[in-house]
mmCIF file of C-alpha atoms in Angstrom:
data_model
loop_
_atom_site.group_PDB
_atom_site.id
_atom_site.type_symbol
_atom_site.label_atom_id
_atom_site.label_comp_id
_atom_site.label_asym_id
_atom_site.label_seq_id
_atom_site.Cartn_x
_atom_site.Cartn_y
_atom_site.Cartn_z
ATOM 1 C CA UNK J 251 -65.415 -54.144 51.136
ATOM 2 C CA UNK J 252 -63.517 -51.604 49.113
ATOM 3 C CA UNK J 253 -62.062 -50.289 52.133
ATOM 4 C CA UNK J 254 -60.785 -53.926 53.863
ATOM 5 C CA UNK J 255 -59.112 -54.555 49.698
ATOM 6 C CA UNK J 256 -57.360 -51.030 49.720
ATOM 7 C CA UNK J 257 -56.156 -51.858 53.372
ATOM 8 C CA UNK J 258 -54.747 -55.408 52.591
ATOM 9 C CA UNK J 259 -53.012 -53.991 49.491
ATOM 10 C CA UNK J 260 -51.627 -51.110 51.183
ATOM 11 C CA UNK J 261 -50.268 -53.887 53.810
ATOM 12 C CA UNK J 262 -48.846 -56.499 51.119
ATOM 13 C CA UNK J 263 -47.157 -53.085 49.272
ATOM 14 C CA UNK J 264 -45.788 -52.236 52.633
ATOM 15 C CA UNK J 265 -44.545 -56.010 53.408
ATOM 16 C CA UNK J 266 -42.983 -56.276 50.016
ATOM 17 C CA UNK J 267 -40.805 -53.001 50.410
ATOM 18 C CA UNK J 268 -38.790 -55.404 52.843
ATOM 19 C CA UNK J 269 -38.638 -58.530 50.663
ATOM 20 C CA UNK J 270 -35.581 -60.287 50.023
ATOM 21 C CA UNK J 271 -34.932 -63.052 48.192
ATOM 22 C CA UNK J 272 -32.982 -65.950 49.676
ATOM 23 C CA UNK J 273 -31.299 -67.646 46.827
ATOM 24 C CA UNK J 274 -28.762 -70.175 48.935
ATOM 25 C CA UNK J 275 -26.792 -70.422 45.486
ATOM 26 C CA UNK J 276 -23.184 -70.429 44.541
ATOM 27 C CA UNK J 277 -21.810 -66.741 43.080
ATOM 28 C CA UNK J 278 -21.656 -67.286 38.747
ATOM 29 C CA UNK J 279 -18.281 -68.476 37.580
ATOM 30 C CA UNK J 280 -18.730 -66.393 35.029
ATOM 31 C CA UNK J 281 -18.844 -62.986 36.460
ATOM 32 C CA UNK J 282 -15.790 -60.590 35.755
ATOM 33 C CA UNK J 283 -15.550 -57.088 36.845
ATOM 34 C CA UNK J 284 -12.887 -54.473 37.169
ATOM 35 C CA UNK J 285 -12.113 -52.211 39.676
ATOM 36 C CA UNK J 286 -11.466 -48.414 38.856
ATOM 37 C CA UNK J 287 -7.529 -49.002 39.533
ATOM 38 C CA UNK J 288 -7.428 -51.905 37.000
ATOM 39 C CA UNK J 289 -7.705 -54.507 39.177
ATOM 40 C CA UNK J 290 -10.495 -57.699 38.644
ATOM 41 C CA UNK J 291 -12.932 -58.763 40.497
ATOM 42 C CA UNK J 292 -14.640 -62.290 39.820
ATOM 43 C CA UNK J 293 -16.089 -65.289 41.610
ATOM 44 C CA UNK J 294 -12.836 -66.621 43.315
ATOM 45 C CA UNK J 295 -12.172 -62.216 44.524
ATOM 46 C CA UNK J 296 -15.871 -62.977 46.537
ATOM 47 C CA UNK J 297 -14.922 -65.820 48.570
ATOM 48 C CA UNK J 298 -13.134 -65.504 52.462
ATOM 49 C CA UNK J 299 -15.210 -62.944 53.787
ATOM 50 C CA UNK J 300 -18.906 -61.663 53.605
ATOM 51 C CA UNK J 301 -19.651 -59.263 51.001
ATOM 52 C CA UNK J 302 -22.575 -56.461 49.787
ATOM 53 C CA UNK J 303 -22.575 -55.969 45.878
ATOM 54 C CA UNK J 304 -24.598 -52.747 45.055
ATOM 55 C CA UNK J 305 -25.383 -52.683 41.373
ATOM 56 C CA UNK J 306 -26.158 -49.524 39.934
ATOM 57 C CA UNK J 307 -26.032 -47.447 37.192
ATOM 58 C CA UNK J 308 -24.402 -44.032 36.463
ATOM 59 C CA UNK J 309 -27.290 -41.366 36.277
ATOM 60 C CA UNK J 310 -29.705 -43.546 37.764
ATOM 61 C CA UNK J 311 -30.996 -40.799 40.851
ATOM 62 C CA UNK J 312 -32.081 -43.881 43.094
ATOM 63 C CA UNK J 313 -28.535 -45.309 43.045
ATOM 64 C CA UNK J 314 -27.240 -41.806 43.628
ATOM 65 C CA UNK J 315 -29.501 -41.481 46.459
ATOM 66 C CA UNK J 316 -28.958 -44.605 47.826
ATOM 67 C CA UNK J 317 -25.530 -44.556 48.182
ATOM 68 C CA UNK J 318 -24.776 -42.350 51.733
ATOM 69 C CA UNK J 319 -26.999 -45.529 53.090
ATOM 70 C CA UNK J 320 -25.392 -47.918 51.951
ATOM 71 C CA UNK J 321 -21.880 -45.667 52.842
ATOM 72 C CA UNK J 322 -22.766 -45.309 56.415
ATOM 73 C CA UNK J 323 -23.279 -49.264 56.977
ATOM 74 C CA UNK J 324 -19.962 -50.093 54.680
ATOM 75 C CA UNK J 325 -18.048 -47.398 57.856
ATOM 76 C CA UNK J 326 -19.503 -49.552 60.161
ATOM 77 C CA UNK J 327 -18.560 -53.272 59.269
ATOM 78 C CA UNK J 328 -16.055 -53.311 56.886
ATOM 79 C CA UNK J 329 -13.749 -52.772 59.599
ATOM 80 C CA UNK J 330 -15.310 -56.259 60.899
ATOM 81 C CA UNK J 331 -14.544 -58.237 57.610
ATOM 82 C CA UNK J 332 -17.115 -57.506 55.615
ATOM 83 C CA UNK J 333 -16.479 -56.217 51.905
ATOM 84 C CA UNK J 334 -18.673 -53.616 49.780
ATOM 85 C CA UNK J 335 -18.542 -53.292 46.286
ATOM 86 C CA UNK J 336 -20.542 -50.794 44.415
ATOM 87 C CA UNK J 337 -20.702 -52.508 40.712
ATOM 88 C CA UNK J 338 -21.672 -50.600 37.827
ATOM 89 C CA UNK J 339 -23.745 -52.292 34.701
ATOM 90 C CA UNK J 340 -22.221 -49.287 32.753
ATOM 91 C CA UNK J 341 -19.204 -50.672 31.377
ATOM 92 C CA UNK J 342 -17.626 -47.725 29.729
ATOM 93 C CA UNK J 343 -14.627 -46.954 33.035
ATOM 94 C CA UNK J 344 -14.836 -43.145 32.006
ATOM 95 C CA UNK J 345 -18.219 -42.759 32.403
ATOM 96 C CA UNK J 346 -18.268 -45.064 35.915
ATOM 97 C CA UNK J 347 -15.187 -43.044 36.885
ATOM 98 C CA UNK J 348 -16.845 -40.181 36.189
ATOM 99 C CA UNK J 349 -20.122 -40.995 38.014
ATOM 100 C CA UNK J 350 -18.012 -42.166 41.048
ATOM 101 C CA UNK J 351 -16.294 -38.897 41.416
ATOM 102 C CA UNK J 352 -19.386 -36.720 41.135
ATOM 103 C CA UNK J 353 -21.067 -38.636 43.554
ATOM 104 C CA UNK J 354 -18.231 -38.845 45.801
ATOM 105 C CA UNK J 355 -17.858 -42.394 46.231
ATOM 106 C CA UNK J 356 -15.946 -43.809 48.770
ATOM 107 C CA UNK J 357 -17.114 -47.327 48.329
ATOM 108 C CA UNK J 358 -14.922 -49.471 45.939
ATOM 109 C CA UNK J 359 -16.494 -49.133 42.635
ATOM 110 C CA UNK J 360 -16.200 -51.823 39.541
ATOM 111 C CA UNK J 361 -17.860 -51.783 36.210
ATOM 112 C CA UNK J 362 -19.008 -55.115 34.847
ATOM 113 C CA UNK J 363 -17.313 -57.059 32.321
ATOM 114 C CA UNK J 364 -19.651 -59.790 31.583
ATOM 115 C CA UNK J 365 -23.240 -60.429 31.765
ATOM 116 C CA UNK J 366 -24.309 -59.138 35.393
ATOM 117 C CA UNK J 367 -27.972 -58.983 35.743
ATOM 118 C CA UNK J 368 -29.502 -62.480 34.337
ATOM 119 C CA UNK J 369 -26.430 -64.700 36.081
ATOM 120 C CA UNK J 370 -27.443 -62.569 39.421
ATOM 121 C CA UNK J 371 -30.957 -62.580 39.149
ATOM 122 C CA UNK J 372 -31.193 -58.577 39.278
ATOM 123 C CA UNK J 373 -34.110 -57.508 37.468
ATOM 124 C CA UNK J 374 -33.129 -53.624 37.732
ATOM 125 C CA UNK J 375 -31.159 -51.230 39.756
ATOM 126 C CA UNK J 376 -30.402 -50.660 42.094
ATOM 127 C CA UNK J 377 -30.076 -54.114 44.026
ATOM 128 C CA UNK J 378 -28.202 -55.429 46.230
ATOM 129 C CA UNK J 379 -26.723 -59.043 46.770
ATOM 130 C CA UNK J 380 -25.394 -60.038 50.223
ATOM 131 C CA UNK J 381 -22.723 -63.092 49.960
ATOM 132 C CA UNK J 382 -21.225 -65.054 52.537
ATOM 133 C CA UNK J 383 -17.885 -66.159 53.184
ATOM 134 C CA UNK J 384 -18.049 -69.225 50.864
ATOM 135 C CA UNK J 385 -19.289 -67.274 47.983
ATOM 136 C CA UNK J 386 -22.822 -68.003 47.923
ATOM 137 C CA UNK J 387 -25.487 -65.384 47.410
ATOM 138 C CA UNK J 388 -27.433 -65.506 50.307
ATOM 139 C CA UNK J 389 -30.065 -62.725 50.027
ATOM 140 C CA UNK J 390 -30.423 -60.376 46.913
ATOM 141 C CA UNK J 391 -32.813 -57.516 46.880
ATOM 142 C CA UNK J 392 -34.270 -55.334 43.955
ATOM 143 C CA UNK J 393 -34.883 -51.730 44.956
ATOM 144 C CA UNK J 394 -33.561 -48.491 46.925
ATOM 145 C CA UNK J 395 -33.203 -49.732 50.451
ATOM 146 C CA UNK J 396 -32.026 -47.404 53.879
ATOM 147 C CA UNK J 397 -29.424 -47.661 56.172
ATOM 148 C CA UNK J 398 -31.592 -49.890 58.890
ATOM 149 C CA UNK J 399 -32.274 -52.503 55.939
ATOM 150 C CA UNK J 400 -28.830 -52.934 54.522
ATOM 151 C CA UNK J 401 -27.473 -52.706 58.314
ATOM 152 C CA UNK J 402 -30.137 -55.656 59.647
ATOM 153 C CA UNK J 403 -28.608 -58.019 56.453
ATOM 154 C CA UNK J 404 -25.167 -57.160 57.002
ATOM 155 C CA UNK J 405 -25.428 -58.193 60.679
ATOM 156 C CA UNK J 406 -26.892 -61.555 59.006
ATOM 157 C CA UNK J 407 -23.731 -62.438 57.700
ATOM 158 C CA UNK J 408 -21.520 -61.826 60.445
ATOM 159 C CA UNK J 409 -20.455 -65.148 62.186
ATOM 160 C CA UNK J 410 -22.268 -65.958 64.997
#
C-alpha cells in the first residue's frame, strides 16, 4: 500500500512539473513596464505578434539559471515573429540593469511599473506567460522550465 501511494505521488509530482495553465484571457490594461532604453511596454506593445514574458527577479538563482533556456528558444523563433521579454518585478532600473549585465542578457529586459503578479496570475518567479497575437494570455506557467518546454509552447503559438 505504502509503496502503490509513494508511486502515484511520485507520478502526479512528475505530471505537475509540466502543468500549464490555460487562462484564454485578455492581457491587463493595466500593466506598464519599461524597457532598459526607456522605452514602455504595456497591453497595446503585446498585441500583433505572439509573445513569451519571463518574469523574474534579480538575484533569484532559478531565473539566472533559467535564462540560457529560455535564450536558446528566443534564437530560434524570434526570427519567425515571435517576441521575448524578460520582465523584472524589481523595479529599481539600476539594479535590473545591473542584473541584466551580469547575467549577460541578450533577451529584451523591462522592469515593471505597475502591479505585475496578481493582474497576471504569477504566484512566484520565475514564470512564464505565452500570449498570442491578439493579446490574450494563452498559457502561463509558475516555475524553472528547459529549453524542450518553452520550445513545445512557443511552437503553440505559431500560426498554423
Amino acid at each position: 500500500m505504502k509503496r502503490r501511494f509513494a508511486l502515484g505521488v511520485a507520478l502526479l509530482l512528475v505530471g505537475a512539473c509540466d502543468y500549464v495553465e490555460r487562462p484564454r484571457r485578455p492581457f491587463p490594461e493595466t500593466f506598464v513596464a519599461r524597457t532598459l532604453d526607456g522605452g514602455i511596454v504595456d497591453s497595446t506593445t503585446l498585441k500583433g505578434k505572439p509573445w513569451v514574458l519571463n518574469i523574474w527577479l534579480p538575484g533569484c538563482g532559478i531565473c539566472a539559471r533559467e535564462f540560457p533556456e529560455l535564450e536558446a528558444v528566443r534564437k530560434k523563433y524570434e526570427p519567425q515573429g515571435v517576441g521575448f521579454l524578460a520582465l523584472s518585478v524589481e523595479q529599481d532600473p539600476g539594479t535590473v540593469q545591473a542584473a541584466a549585465k551580469r547575467l549577460g542578457l541578450s533577451i529584451d529586459v523591462a522592469y515593471a511599473q505597475s502591479e505585475v503578479l496578481g493582474p497576471l496570475g504569477v504566484r512566484l518567479v520565475p514564470s512564464t506567460i505565452f500570449l498570442d497575437a491578439d493579446g490574450v494570455i494563452v498559457a502561463a506557467v509558475n516555475g524553472a522550465k528547459d529549453a524542450a518546454f518553452f520550445e513545445r509552447r512557443v511552437r503553440e503559438l505559431l500560426p498554423r
